[in-house]
Coordinates of C-alpha atoms in Angstrom, one line a residue:
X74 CA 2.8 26.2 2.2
X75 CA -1.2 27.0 2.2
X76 CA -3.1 24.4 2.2
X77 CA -6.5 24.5 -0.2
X78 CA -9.3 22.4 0.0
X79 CA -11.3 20.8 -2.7
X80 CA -14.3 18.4 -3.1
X81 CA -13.7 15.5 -4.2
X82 CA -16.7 12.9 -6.3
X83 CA -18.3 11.9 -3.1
X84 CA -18.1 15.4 -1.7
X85 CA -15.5 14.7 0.8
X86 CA -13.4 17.8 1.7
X87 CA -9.6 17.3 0.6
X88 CA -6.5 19.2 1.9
X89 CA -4.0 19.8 -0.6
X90 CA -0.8 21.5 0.2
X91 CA 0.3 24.4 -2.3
X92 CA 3.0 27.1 -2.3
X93 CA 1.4 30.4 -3.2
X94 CA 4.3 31.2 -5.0
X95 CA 4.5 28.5 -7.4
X96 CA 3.0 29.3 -10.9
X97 CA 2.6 25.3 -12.6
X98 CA 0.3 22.5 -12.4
X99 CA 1.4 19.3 -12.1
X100 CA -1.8 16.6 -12.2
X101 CA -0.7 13.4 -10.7
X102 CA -2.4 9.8 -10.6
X103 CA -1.5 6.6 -9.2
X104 CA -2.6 3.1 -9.6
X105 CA -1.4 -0.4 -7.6
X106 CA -0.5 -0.7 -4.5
X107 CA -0.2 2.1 -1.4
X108 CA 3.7 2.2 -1.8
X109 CA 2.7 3.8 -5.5
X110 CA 0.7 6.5 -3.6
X111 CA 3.2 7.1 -1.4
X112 CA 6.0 7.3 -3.6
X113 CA 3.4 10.3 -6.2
X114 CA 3.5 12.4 -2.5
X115 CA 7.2 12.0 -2.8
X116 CA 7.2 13.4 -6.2
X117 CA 4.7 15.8 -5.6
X118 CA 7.0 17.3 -3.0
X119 CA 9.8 17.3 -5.2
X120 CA 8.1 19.1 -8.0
X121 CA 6.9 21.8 -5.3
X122 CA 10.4 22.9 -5.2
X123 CA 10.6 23.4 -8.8
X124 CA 7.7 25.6 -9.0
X125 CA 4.9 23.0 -9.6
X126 CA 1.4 23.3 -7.0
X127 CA -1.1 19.7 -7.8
X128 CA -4.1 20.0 -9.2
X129 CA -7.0 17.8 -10.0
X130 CA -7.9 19.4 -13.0
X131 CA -6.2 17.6 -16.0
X132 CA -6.9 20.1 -18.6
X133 CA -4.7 23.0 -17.1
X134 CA -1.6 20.7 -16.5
X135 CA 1.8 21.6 -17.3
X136 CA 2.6 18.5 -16.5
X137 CA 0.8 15.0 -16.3
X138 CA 2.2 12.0 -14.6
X139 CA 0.9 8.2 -13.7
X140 CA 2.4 6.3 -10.9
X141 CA 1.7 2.6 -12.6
X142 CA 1.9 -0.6 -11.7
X143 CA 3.3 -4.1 -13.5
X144 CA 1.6 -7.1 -11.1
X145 CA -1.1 -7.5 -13.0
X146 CA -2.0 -7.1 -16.5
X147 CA -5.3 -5.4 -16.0
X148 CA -3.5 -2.5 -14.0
X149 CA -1.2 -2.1 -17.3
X150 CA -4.3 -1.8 -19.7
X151 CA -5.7 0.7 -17.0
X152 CA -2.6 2.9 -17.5
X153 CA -2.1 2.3 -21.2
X154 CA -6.3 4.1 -21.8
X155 CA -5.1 6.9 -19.5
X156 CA -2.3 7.7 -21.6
X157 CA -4.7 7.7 -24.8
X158 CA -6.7 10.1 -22.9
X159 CA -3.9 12.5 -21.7
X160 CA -2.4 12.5 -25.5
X161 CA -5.8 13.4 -26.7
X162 CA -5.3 16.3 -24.2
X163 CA -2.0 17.4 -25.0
X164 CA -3.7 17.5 -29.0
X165 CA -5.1 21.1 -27.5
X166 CA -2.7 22.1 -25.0
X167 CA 0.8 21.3 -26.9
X168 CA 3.0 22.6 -23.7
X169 CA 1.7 20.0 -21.9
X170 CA 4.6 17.1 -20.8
X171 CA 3.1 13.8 -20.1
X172 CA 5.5 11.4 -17.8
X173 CA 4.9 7.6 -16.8
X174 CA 6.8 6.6 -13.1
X175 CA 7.4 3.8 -11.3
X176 CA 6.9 -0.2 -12.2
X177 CA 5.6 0.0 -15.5
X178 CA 8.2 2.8 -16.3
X179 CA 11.0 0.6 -15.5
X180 CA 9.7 -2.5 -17.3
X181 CA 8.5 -1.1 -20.4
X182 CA 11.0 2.2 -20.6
X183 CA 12.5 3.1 -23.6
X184 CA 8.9 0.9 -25.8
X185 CA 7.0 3.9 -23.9
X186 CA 9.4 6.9 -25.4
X187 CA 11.6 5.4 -28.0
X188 CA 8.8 3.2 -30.0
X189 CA 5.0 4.4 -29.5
X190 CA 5.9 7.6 -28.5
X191 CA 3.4 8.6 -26.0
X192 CA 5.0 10.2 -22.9
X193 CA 7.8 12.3 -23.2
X194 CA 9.6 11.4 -19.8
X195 CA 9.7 7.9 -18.2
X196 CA 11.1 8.1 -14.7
X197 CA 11.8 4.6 -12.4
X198 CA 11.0 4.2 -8.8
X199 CA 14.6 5.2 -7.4
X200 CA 15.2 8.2 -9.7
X201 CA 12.5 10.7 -8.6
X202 CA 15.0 13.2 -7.5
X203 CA 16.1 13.1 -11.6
X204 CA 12.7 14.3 -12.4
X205 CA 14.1 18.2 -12.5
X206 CA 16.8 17.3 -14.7
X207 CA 14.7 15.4 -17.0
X208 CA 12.1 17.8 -17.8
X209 CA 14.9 19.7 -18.7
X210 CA 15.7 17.4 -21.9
X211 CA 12.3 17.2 -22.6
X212 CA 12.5 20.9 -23.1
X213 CA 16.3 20.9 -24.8
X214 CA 14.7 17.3 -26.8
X215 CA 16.4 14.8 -25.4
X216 CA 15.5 11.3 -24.3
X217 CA 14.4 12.0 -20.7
X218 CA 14.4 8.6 -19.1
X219 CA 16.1 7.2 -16.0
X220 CA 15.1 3.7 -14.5
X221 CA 18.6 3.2 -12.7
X222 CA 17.9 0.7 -9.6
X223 CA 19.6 2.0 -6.6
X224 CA 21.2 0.6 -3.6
X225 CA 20.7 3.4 -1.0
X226 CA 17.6 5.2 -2.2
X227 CA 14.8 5.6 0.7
X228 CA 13.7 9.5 0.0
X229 CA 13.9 9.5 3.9
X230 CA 15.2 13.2 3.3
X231 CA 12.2 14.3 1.6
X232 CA 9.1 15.5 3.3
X233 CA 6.4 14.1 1.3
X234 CA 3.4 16.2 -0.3
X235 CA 0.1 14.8 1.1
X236 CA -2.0 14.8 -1.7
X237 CA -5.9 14.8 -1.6
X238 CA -5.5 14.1 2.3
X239 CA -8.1 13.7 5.0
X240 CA -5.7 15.6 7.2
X241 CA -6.3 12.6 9.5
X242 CA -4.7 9.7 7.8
X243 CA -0.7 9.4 6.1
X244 CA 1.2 6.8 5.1
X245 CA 5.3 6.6 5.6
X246 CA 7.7 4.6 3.7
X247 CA 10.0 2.8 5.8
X248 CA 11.6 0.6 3.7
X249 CA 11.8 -0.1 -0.4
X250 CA 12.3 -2.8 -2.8
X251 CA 12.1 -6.6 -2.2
X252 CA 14.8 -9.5 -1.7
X253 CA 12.2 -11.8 -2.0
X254 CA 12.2 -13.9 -5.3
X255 CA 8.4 -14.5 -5.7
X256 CA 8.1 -16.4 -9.0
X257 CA 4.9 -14.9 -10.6
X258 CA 6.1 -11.0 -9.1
X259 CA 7.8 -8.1 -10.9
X260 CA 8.5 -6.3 -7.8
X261 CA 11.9 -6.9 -7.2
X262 CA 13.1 -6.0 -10.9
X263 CA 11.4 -3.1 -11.2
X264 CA 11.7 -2.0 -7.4
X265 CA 15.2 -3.5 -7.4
X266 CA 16.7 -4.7 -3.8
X267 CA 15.5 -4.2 -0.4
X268 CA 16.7 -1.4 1.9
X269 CA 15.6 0.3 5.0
X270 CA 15.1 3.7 6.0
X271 CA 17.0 5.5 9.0
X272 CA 14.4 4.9 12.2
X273 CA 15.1 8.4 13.1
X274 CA 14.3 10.1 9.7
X275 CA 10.8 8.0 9.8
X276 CA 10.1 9.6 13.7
X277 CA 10.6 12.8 12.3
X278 CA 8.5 12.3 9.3
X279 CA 5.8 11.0 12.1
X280 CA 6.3 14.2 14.6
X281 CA 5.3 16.5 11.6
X282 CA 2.7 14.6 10.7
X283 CA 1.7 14.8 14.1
X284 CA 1.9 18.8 14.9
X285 CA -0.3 18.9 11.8
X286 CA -3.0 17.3 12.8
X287 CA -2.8 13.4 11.5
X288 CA -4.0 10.9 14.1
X289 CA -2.9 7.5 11.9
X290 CA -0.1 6.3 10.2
X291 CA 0.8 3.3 7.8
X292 CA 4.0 1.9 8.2
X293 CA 4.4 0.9 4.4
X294 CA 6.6 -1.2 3.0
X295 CA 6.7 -4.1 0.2
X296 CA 8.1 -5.9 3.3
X297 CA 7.6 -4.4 6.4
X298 CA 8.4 -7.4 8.1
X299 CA 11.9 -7.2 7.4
X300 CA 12.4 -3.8 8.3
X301 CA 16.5 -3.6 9.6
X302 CA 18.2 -0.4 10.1
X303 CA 21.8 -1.0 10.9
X304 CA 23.9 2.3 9.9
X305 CA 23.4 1.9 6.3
X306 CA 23.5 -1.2 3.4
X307 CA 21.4 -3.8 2.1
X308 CA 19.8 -6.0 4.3
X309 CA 21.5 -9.1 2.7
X310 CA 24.9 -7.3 3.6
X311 CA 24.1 -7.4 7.1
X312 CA 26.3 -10.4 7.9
X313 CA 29.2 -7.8 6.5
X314 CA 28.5 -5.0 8.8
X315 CA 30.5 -4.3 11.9
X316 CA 29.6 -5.8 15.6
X317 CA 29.0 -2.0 16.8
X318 CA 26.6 -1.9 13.8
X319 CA 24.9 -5.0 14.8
X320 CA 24.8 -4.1 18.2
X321 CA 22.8 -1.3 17.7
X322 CA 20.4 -2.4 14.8
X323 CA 16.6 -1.8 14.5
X324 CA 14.4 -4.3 13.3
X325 CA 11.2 -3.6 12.8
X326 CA 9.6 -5.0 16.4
X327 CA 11.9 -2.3 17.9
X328 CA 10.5 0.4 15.6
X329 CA 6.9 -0.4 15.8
X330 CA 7.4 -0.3 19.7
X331 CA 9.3 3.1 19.7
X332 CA 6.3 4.6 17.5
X333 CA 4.0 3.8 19.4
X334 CA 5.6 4.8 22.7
X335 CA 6.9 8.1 21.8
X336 CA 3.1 8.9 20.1
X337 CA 1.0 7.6 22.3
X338 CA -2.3 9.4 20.9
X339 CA -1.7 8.2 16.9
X340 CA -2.8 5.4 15.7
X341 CA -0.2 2.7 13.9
X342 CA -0.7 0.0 11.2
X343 CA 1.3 -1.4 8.8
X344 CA 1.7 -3.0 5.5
X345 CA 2.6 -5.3 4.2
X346 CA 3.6 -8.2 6.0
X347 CA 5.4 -11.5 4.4
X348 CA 4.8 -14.6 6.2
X349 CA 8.2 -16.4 6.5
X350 CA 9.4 -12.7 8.1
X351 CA 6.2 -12.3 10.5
X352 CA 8.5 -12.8 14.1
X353 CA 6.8 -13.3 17.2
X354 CA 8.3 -10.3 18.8
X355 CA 5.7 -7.9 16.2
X356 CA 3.1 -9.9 17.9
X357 CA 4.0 -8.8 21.3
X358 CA 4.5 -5.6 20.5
X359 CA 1.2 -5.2 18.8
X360 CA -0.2 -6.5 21.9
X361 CA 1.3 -4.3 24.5
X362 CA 0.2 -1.3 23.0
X363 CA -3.7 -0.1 22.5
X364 CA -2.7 2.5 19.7
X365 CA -1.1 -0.6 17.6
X366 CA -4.0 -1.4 15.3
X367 CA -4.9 -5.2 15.9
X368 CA -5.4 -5.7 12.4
X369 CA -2.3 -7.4 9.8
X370 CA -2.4 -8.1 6.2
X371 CA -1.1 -11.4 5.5
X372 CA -0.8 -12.0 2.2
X373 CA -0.3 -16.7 1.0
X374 CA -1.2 -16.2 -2.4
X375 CA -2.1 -20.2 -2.2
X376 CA -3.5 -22.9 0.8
X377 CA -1.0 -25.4 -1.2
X378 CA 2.0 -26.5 -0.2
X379 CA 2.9 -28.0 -3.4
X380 CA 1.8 -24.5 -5.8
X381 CA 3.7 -22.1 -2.5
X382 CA 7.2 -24.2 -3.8
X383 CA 6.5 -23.2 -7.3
X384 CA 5.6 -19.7 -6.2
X385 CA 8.8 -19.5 -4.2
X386 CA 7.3 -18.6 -1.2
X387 CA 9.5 -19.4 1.9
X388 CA 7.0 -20.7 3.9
X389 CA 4.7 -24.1 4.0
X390 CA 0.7 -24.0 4.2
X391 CA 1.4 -26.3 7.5
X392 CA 4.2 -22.9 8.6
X393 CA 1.3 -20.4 7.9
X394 CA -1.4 -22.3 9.8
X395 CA 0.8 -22.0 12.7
X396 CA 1.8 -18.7 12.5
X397 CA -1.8 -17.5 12.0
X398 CA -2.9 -19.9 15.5
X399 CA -0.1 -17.8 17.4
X400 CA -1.6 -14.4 16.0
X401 CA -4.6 -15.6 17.5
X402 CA -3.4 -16.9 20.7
X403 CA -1.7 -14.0 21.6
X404 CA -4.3 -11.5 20.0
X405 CA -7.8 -13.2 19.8
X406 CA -9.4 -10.0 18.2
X407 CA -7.6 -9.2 15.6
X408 CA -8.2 -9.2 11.8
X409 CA -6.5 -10.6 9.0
X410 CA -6.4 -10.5 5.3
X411 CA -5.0 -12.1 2.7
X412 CA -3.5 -12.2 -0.9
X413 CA -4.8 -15.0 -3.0
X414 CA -4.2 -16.5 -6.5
X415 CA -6.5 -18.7 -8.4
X416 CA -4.9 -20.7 -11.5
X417 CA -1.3 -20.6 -10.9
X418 CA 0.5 -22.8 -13.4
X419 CA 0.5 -26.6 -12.8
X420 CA -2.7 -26.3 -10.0
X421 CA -4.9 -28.7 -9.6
X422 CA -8.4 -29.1 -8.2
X423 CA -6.6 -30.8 -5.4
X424 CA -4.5 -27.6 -4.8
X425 CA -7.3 -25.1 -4.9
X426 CA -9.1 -27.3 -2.5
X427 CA -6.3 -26.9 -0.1
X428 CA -6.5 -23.0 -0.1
X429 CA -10.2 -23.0 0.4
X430 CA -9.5 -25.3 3.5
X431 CA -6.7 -23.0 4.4
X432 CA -9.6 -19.7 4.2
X433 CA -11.8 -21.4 5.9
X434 CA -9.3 -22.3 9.0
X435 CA -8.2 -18.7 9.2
X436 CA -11.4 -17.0 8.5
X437 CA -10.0 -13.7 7.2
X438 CA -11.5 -10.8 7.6
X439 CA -10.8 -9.5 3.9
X440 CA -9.0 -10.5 1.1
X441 CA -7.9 -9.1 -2.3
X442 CA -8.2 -12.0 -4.8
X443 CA -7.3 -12.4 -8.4
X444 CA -6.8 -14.7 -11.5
X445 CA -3.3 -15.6 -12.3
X446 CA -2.0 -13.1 -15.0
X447 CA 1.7 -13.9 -16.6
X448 CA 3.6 -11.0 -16.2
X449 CA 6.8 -10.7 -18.7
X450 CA 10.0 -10.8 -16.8
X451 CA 9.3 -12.8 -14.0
X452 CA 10.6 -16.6 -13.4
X453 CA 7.1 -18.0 -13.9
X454 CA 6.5 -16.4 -17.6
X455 CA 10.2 -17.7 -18.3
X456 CA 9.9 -21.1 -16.8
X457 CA 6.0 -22.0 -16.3
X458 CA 3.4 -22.9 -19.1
X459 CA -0.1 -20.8 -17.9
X460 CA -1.5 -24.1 -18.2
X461 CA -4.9 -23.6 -16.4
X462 CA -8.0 -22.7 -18.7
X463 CA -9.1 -19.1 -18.2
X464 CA -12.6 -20.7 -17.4
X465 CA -10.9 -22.9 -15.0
X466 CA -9.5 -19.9 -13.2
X467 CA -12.6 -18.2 -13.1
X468 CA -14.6 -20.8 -11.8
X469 CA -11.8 -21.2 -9.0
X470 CA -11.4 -17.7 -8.4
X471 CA -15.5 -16.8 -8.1
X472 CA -15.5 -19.8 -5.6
X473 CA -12.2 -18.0 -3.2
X474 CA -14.5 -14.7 -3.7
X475 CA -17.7 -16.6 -2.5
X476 CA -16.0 -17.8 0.5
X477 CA -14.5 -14.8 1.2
X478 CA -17.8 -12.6 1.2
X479 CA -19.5 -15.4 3.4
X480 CA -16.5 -14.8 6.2
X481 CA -16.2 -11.5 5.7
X482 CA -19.9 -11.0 7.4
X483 CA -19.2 -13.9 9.7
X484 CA -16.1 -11.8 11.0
X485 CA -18.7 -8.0 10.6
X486 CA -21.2 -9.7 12.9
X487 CA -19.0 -10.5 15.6
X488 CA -18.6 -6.8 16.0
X489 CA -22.5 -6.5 16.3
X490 CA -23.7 -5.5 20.1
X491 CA -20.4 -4.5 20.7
X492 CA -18.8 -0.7 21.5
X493 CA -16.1 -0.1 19.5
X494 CA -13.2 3.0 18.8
X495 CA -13.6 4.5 15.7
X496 CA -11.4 7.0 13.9
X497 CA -13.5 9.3 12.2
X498 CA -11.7 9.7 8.7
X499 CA -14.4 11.6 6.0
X500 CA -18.1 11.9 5.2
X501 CA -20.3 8.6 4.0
X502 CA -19.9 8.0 0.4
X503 CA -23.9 7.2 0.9
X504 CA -24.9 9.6 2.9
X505 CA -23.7 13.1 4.0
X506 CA -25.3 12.5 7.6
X507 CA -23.1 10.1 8.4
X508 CA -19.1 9.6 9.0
X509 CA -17.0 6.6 8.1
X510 CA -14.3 5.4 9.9
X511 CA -12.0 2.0 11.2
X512 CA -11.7 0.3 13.6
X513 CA -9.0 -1.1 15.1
X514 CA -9.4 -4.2 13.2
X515 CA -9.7 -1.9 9.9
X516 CA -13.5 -2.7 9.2
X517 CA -15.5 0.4 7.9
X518 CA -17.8 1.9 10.2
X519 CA -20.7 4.7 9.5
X520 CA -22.8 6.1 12.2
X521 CA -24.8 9.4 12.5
X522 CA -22.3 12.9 12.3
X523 CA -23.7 14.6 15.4
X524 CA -21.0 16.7 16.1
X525 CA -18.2 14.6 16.2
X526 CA -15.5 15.6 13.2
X527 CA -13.1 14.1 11.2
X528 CA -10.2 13.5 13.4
X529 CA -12.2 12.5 16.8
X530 CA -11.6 9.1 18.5
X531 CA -15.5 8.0 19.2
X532 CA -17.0 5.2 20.8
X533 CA -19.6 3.5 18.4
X534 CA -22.3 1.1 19.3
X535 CA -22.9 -1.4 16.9
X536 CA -25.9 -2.5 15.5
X537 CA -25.8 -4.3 12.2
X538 CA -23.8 -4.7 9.6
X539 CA -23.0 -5.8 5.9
X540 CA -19.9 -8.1 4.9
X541 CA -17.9 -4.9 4.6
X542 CA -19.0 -2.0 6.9
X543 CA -20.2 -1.6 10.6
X544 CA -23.2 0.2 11.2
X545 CA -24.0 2.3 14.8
X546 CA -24.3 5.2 16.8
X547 CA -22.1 7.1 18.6
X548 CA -22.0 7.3 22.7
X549 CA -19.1 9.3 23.1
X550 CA -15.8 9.8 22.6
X551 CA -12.7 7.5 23.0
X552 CA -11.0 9.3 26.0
X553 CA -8.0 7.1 25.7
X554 CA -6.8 7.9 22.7
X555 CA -8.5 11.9 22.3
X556 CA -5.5 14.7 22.6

């Protein structure tokens, strides 16, 4: 494996792994959420094997695929305009295949092959490993689709592809799927049930990672939260498994403790985290160790008690208050984000009221906020009229965004006079003097290159600041944390 770097639109260098040996291109996008990402790495590595290297040039593809997305309706449209634009492609170059994976793949399927005919392979999130076999009846002219749910997949035998990498940051899957019935989310049919991936397969994915050169890692999940190894099952089964099994379980407070012990000098976040699974013992952990990044996305999707029952969400506005004072009490500097929806079904002015209060008594840090969308499939678009006015939801949602940007530079200027560890991660998208990093609270930080690099722990001194990004210069470097 060579690895060959490119520039990418802002000029940032990117490593991309490639076998010398291997003859086809595969071009690969993803959209939605970082599990997506992920999950294209995973294919990418399986496609190595059968001869395919990645490129970023569409045009000389052998094959095309798009990791897509089904939460929101927008993300769908995205997808649907990218397929136009690869079929206009494959007009030219005939040879090429075009494939659609993940969420949308398994909700739409056989509408995407069988009906508008515009992909010639449709692969679901547990049946990557299928992918050789299916380009095969592409080529003999045979349906090529498989969206089978599985049970046991986790790909934790698969050593992922790291495409258009930093070389300094990676994420690792540790679990997949979701148990949780969410009324207005797709997830769970189209990711099928939770499981979790062997703790030892996920330290070894982290020690290679780590002789290579990567100094942070994302524990990802749709759920890290729930994160339980126990010799093998579904989590739901675990009242079935055998004492010796529970005995010697691994939830995920254990895990994130062992990571960060055993690599002392990377970095560790996660995401994401669910509220009603958010125990105090991830806290403590976080905590105890400096190389835990003091930063947790927290997704409510509403500050109502009343709209979180007919969301489904196992928690109360009054539960997540609480949680969120003992984050703080036992970590006063960390960050937090949130999910947030603005004109769920039935919601009243009285309702969004209550999540404004609720965003003002947290003060995240960031958030990633949206309009409700229906989305076919789930319990809400079966069971719920969409019963707010689009201008209604607008109105509401601008006014969560408002708020949000106004505590966003509330949260930035507390930073401001103080010396904080950055990681540096790639060149400026503004300026090629300059490198941008995180710190440990995840908030983008630029300062002056010098001759720090991409990789380096350094101590910046912060001087101003926007709503989103840390300005300063750099005294030195973060001894604590250099190797």
């Amino acid at each position: 494996m060579e690895k060959i770097i490119e520039e990418n639109k802002q000029g940032t260098s990117l490593v991309m792994e490639q076998k010398t040996e291997n003859q086809k291109k595969l071009f690969i996008e993803s959209y939605g959420c970082q599990m997506n990402f992920s999950d294209s790495e995973i294919v990418a590595s399986i496609l190595a094997n059968e001869g395919y290297n990645t490129t970023q040039n569409l045009e000389e593809a052998d094959l095309v695929l798009v990791n897509t997305c089904s939460i929101r309706d927008k993300a769908e449209q995205t997808v649907r305009k990218r397929l136009e634009q690869y079929n206009a492609i494959k007009k030219i170059n005939p040879g090429m295949k075009v494939g659609v994976l993940g969420c949308m793949a398994e909700r739409l399927k056989s509408k995407f092959l069988e009906e508008e005919k515009i992909v010639d392979m449709v692969v679901g999130p547990d049946a990557y490993k299928d992918i050789p076999n299916l380009l095969k009846d592409v080529d003999e002219g045979r349906d090529a689709i498989n969206v089978i749910l599985s049970k046991d997949e986790t790909y934790g035998d698969i050593s992922p592809v790291r495409l258009q990498s930093n070389g300094v940051t990676a994420f690792v899957s540790i679990t997949r799927g979701c148990d949780n019935m969410c009324t207005f989310c797709v997830v769970p049919f189209t990711r099928g049930r939770e499981r979790s991936r062997d703790p030892q397969s996920i330290l070894e994915e982290i020690q290679d990672l780590w002789n290579r050169g990567f100094k942070e890692i994302t524990l990802l999940g749709q759920n890290v939260d729930s994160y339980l190894w126990y010799g093998g099952g579904l989590k739901k089964d675990f009242e079935k498994a055998t004492e010796m099994q529970k005995a010697t379980a691994v939830d995920f407070a254990q895990l994130l403790d062992t990571c960060a012990t055993q690599f002392p000098k990377m970095r560790f976040r996660f995401s994401t985290s669910n509220p009603q699974d958010m125990h105090v013992e991830v806290i403590e952990v976080m905590a105890k160790h400096h190389n835990i990044c003091k930063y947790i996305h927290l997704p409510v999707q509403s500050g109502s008690t009343r709209i979180l029952k007919e969301m489904n969400r196992q928690h109360t506005r009054e539960e997540y208050m609480a949680l969120v004072d003992k984050i703080y009490e036992i970590i006063p500097d960390i960050s937090l984000s949130q999910d947030m929806i603005s004109g769920f079904p039935t919601e009243t002015e009285e309702d969004h009221q209550d999540t404004l209060s609720l965003m003002k008594h947290v003060k995240y840090d960031f958030g990633f906020m949206f309009a409700y969308s229906e989305r076919p499939g789930t319990l809400a678009a079966r069971k719920m009229e969409d019963d707010v006015p689009e201008e209604v939801k607008k109105r509401r949602l601008n006014e969560i965004i408002d708020l949000q940007q106004k505590t966003s530079l509330e949260r930035a200027q507390r930073f401001i006079g103080q010396t904080v560890e950055i990681l540096v991660e790639k060149e400026s998208k503004r300026s090629d003097a300059h490198w941008s990093g995180r710190n440990s609270q995840n908030t983008v930080a630029v300062f002056p290159k010098e001759n720090y690099k991409p990789g380096d722990f350094v101590l910046v001194k912060i001087s101003d600041c926007t709503s989103a990004t840390l300005i300063g210069e750099a005294i030195g470097y973060a001894t604590e944390m250099q190797s």
